Amino acid sequence: MEYLDFELPIKALQEQFEKACEIGEDSEVDVTDTCKQIKLKLDNKKKEIYSNLNAWQRVQLSRHPNRPYTLDYINAICGSTFMELHGDRNFGDDKAMIGGLGKINEQSFMFIGQQKGYNTKTRQYRNFGMANPEGYRKALRLMKKAEKFNLPIVCFVDTPGAFPGLEAEERGQGEAIARNIMEMSQLKVPVIVIIIGEGASGGALGIAVGDTVMMLENTWYSVISPESCSSILWRSWEHKQTAAEALKLTATDMKKLKIIDKIIKEPLGGAHSNREKTFEIVTKSILAELEELKKLSPEELVQKRMQKFVDIGVYHE
C-alpha cells in the first residue's frame, strides 16, 4: 500500500500493529491487549484524518495509484458478462475510452468510461486516460446503440481532460465533445454518470450528461485542475492547494451547487483501501438509481435531463 503525505501517521500505526501481531505469532508472549490498543488508535487516527480532508487532499486521493479505475469497476460489477466493443467506425479505436455491454444480475447495461493505466507501459497505452475525438465518437456510437435496444447507460468518469494534442484538434476534438453533450441530452434511455476519480473539463463532460450524476466521496469535478489554475493565476504550481479550495471542486461543493445529484460514500480510508466494499456500494447505487429512472417515460427522461442542466448557474435575486 502506498501512502500519501497526510496518511503517514496512519502508516506508522499500521506498521506498529503489524509488528506487534508478528511478535505475538513468533513468540509465546501474549500481545493481544497491545494489538487491540494499537488497532483502536489506528481506527481513531483514520477517522480523524479522513473526516477532515481539505480539497487538495481529496484531489490527491482521487489520483491515488491504488485507486480502482473504470475497468476495475466494470469487471467487478459485471464479471464475465462484460463484452468490450471497439472503434468509432470512422478513424480508429481509442484505448483511453472503454465501452461495452455487461450485466448486473439479469439487467443489461452499456458501460462507458475513461481508462487510465497501472504502470508506465499501460499509461502510455491508455494515453493517461485522455481520450481523442475517436474516443468520444466511439462513446456516442455505443450510446446510440444502447438507445436503439433500450438499454440503460452507465458512464464512469476518470480523466485529467481530453487529449490536447495537435492531431486531436485536427480531427475535431471540440466538435466531438460538443456533439456528445448535445446527443446525450436527448437520449431516450436512462443515463447514470459516476465520477470515480478525476473529472476535468470538457474531457469529463463529454460523457457526463446524465439523468443522475453522482460522485464518489474523494473525487473532484471542475473546469480545470488545481495545478493548471495555479499556473494561470500565479505562473506557478506552488499555489495548487489554494486553487483547489477556490475552485470548489469536491463532491460536497458540487452537491451544494446542484451540479451533481448524489455523493457516494467511500469506505474509511478511500476507495483504494477496500475495493470490494467500494464495488458493492457503487453497484447498489446504480441499481437504486435505475429503479427510480425506470418510472419515467422516455419523454420525461429527456425533459428532466435537459432542464437539470439548463438550471445550472441560474439564480434569482
XYZ file of C-alpha atoms in Angstrom:
317
model
C 0.000 0.000 0.000
C 1.296 3.438 -0.911
C 0.656 6.310 1.492
C 0.163 9.995 0.763
C 1.855 12.689 2.880
C -1.136 13.255 5.151
C -1.505 9.481 5.632
C 1.947 8.997 7.188
C 0.613 8.877 10.792
C -1.653 6.021 9.667
C 1.313 4.259 8.079
C 3.283 4.464 11.343
C 0.438 2.986 13.397
C -0.223 0.303 10.776
C 3.424 -0.777 10.912
C 3.295 -0.867 14.737
C 0.163 -3.011 14.614
C 1.655 -5.460 12.121
C 4.916 -5.681 14.083
C 3.082 -6.349 17.372
C 0.981 -9.087 15.743
C 4.119 -10.612 14.244
C 5.809 -10.709 17.652
C 2.779 -12.483 19.085
C 2.850 -15.088 16.330
C 6.600 -15.730 16.564
C 6.794 -15.974 20.363
C 4.799 -17.158 23.340
C 4.253 -13.608 24.582
C 0.570 -12.579 24.789
C 0.274 -9.259 22.933
C -3.494 -9.355 22.439
C -4.163 -6.285 24.583
C -1.325 -4.361 22.937
C -2.648 -5.179 19.470
C -6.155 -4.101 20.494
C -4.855 -0.766 21.811
C -2.842 -0.065 18.663
C -5.803 -1.084 16.484
C -8.049 1.315 18.387
C -5.512 4.125 17.919
C -5.265 3.265 14.220
C -9.045 3.385 13.733
C -9.339 6.672 15.616
C -6.499 8.218 13.626
C -8.161 7.172 10.350
C -11.454 8.727 11.418
C -9.667 11.906 12.495
C -7.753 12.301 9.218
C -10.409 11.243 6.709
C -13.191 13.262 8.320
C -11.188 16.482 7.979
C -9.795 16.300 4.452
C -9.343 19.554 2.557
C -9.930 19.984 -1.182
C -6.319 19.329 -2.189
C -6.134 16.145 -0.110
C -9.252 14.838 -1.865
C -7.613 15.626 -5.212
C -4.610 13.581 -4.077
C -6.860 10.677 -3.068
C -8.628 10.786 -6.443
C -5.229 10.191 -8.072
C -4.025 7.513 -5.647
C -2.099 4.872 -7.648
C -4.021 2.053 -5.927
C -7.431 3.592 -6.608
C -9.689 1.405 -8.811
C -10.158 2.517 -12.418
C -13.029 2.086 -14.863
C -12.173 -1.487 -15.902
C -11.808 -2.487 -12.251
C -15.368 -1.343 -11.596
C -16.750 -2.934 -14.749
C -15.036 -6.294 -14.173
C -16.091 -6.363 -10.514
C -19.682 -5.362 -11.264
C -20.250 -7.446 -14.418
C -17.780 -10.284 -14.051
C -17.542 -12.443 -17.152
C -20.633 -10.864 -18.744
C -18.766 -7.767 -19.949
C -18.075 -7.650 -23.680
C -15.958 -4.729 -24.817
C -16.817 -3.033 -28.109
C -14.274 -1.151 -30.195
C -13.900 1.609 -32.753
C -15.746 4.736 -33.832
C -16.337 3.440 -37.415
C -14.531 6.499 -38.684
C -10.882 6.736 -37.628
C -9.822 4.125 -35.084
C -10.178 2.622 -31.626
C -9.238 4.910 -28.738
C -7.723 2.870 -25.894
C -8.368 5.690 -23.412
C -12.126 5.220 -23.778
C -13.682 1.901 -22.736
C -17.141 0.792 -23.806
C -19.189 -2.357 -23.966
C -22.129 -4.440 -22.809
C -22.425 -6.038 -19.402
C -24.960 -7.314 -16.899
C -25.762 -6.613 -13.274
C -27.858 -9.554 -12.166
C -30.142 -10.041 -15.193
C -30.205 -6.394 -16.283
C -28.080 -5.479 -19.315
C -26.234 -2.142 -19.407
C -23.991 -0.224 -21.754
C -20.877 0.724 -19.793
C -18.628 3.584 -20.936
C -15.678 5.273 -19.234
C -12.146 6.599 -19.448
C -9.417 4.145 -18.507
C -6.042 5.088 -17.008
C -3.022 2.793 -16.813
C -1.467 0.968 -13.857
C 2.185 1.441 -14.799
C 4.303 3.329 -17.338
C 3.564 0.923 -20.196
C -0.207 0.779 -19.698
C -0.432 4.512 -19.020
C 1.110 5.184 -22.411
C -1.177 2.583 -23.979
C -4.229 4.261 -22.439
C -2.862 7.759 -23.129
C -3.164 8.514 -19.386
C -6.963 8.399 -19.646
C -7.062 11.335 -22.070
C -9.370 10.460 -24.949
C -9.016 11.604 -28.555
C -12.004 12.582 -30.746
C -12.406 8.970 -31.857
C -12.869 8.023 -28.202
C -15.804 10.382 -27.789
C -17.240 9.274 -31.137
C -16.920 5.646 -30.048
C -18.719 6.508 -26.807
C -21.524 8.219 -28.712
C -21.836 5.292 -31.139
C -22.279 2.905 -28.217
C -24.783 5.213 -26.518
C -26.896 5.322 -29.679
C -26.741 1.511 -29.830
C -27.940 1.356 -26.236
C -30.806 3.688 -27.107
C -31.727 1.522 -30.099
C -32.001 -1.589 -27.927
C -33.497 0.251 -24.930
C -30.546 -0.386 -22.591
C -29.608 1.892 -19.678
C -26.200 3.575 -19.891
C -23.615 3.864 -17.107
C -20.682 6.263 -17.589
C -17.592 6.164 -15.360
C -15.718 9.476 -15.465
C -11.999 9.491 -14.635
C -9.836 11.767 -16.766
C -7.397 14.670 -16.376
C -9.006 16.055 -19.553
C -9.424 15.319 -23.227
C -6.145 14.903 -25.124
C -4.955 18.423 -26.102
C -2.534 17.406 -28.869
C -2.440 18.940 -32.340
C -3.624 15.738 -34.030
C -6.658 15.605 -31.707
C -7.589 19.167 -32.589
C -7.129 18.418 -36.297
C -9.597 15.550 -36.009
C -12.193 17.745 -34.282
C -11.788 17.329 -30.524
C -14.059 20.249 -29.652
C -16.738 19.195 -32.112
C -16.725 15.601 -30.847
C -17.212 16.675 -27.215
C -19.879 19.244 -28.136
C -21.796 16.667 -30.182
C -21.681 14.197 -27.300
C -23.118 16.800 -24.929
C -25.925 17.599 -27.370
C -26.734 13.965 -28.199
C -26.538 12.729 -24.592
C -29.060 15.343 -23.508
C -31.580 13.786 -25.906
C -31.051 10.062 -25.282
C -34.333 8.293 -24.538
C -32.873 5.753 -22.126
C -31.666 6.199 -18.521
C -28.134 7.619 -18.261
C -26.289 7.226 -14.957
C -22.971 9.054 -14.535
C -20.467 8.309 -11.759
C -17.269 10.301 -11.252
C -14.835 7.738 -9.845
C -11.610 9.780 -9.903
C -10.747 12.957 -11.742
C -13.418 14.860 -13.628
C -11.606 17.564 -15.547
C -13.038 19.996 -18.060
C -14.795 19.054 -21.304
C -12.948 15.744 -21.318
C -15.161 14.667 -18.418
C -18.316 16.437 -19.593
C -18.148 14.613 -22.928
C -19.598 11.503 -21.229
C -21.161 13.139 -18.159
C -24.586 14.402 -19.266
C -26.879 12.099 -17.327
C -30.225 11.793 -15.589
C -28.358 11.123 -12.358
C -24.810 12.397 -11.841
C -23.016 11.003 -8.788
C -19.552 11.475 -7.343
C -17.573 9.173 -5.132
C -16.668 10.957 -1.904
C -12.964 11.507 -2.658
C -13.151 12.744 -6.246
C -13.190 16.121 -7.947
C -15.082 17.717 -10.818
C -14.032 21.031 -12.305
C -13.394 23.024 -15.447
C -9.655 22.959 -14.708
C -7.193 21.125 -12.476
C -5.760 22.922 -9.417
C -2.249 22.831 -10.913
C -3.346 24.386 -14.199
C -5.401 27.004 -12.383
C -2.397 27.866 -10.212
C -0.101 28.127 -13.243
C -2.514 30.559 -14.947
C -3.160 32.793 -11.941
C 0.234 32.673 -10.220
C 2.543 31.413 -13.007
C 3.496 28.548 -10.703
C 2.135 25.233 -9.361
C 3.037 26.249 -5.797
C -0.464 27.619 -5.153
C -2.326 24.461 -6.197
C -3.777 23.973 -2.704
C -5.206 27.494 -2.690
C -6.568 26.924 -6.202
C -8.201 23.646 -5.144
C -10.081 25.420 -2.339
C -11.125 28.314 -4.591
C -12.379 26.060 -7.403
C -14.985 24.383 -5.142
C -14.318 21.067 -6.881
C -15.089 18.498 -4.194
C -18.178 16.295 -4.129
C -19.618 18.318 -1.243
C -19.158 21.569 -3.170
C -20.691 20.092 -6.323
C -23.715 18.873 -4.360
C -24.246 22.296 -2.780
C -24.046 23.933 -6.203
C -26.533 21.352 -7.563
C -24.147 20.288 -10.316
C -24.351 16.677 -9.144
C -27.264 14.781 -7.618
C -25.678 12.453 -5.065
C -22.453 11.663 -3.232
C -21.441 8.003 -2.919
C -19.798 7.367 0.442
C -16.438 5.592 0.254
C -15.078 3.124 2.827
C -12.950 4.688 5.549
C -9.547 5.380 4.001
C -10.818 5.850 0.453
C -11.909 3.570 -2.378
C -8.429 2.025 -2.663
C -8.421 0.889 0.975
C -11.354 -1.503 0.482
C -12.019 -2.140 -3.183
C -14.595 -4.885 -2.716
C -16.714 -2.698 -0.443
C -16.458 0.174 -2.921
C -17.599 -2.024 -5.819
C -20.527 -3.221 -3.728
C -21.581 0.339 -2.833
C -21.339 1.509 -6.460
C -23.347 -1.480 -7.713
C -26.133 -0.790 -5.217
C -26.141 2.896 -6.197
C -26.510 2.054 -9.909
C -29.385 -0.355 -9.316
C -31.167 2.027 -6.944
C -30.981 4.902 -9.443
C -32.131 2.701 -12.302
C -35.233 1.674 -10.359
C -36.171 5.341 -9.973
C -35.438 6.237 -13.600
C -37.489 3.304 -14.879
C -40.581 5.068 -13.548
C -40.154 7.854 -16.130
C -41.196 7.695 -19.767
C -38.563 8.390 -22.470
C -40.050 11.851 -22.996
C -39.926 12.614 -19.257
C -36.324 11.422 -19.068
C -35.230 13.804 -21.820
C -37.235 16.734 -20.449
C -35.946 16.369 -16.879
C -32.356 15.791 -18.002
C -32.287 18.860 -20.224
C -33.970 21.025 -17.590
C -31.464 19.914 -14.951
C -28.523 21.158 -16.989
C -30.309 24.316 -18.135
C -30.894 25.222 -14.471
C -27.189 25.024 -13.571
C -25.911 28.512 -12.838
C -29.371 30.114 -12.800
C -30.133 32.277 -9.753
C -32.867 34.629 -8.536
C -32.169 37.927 -6.774
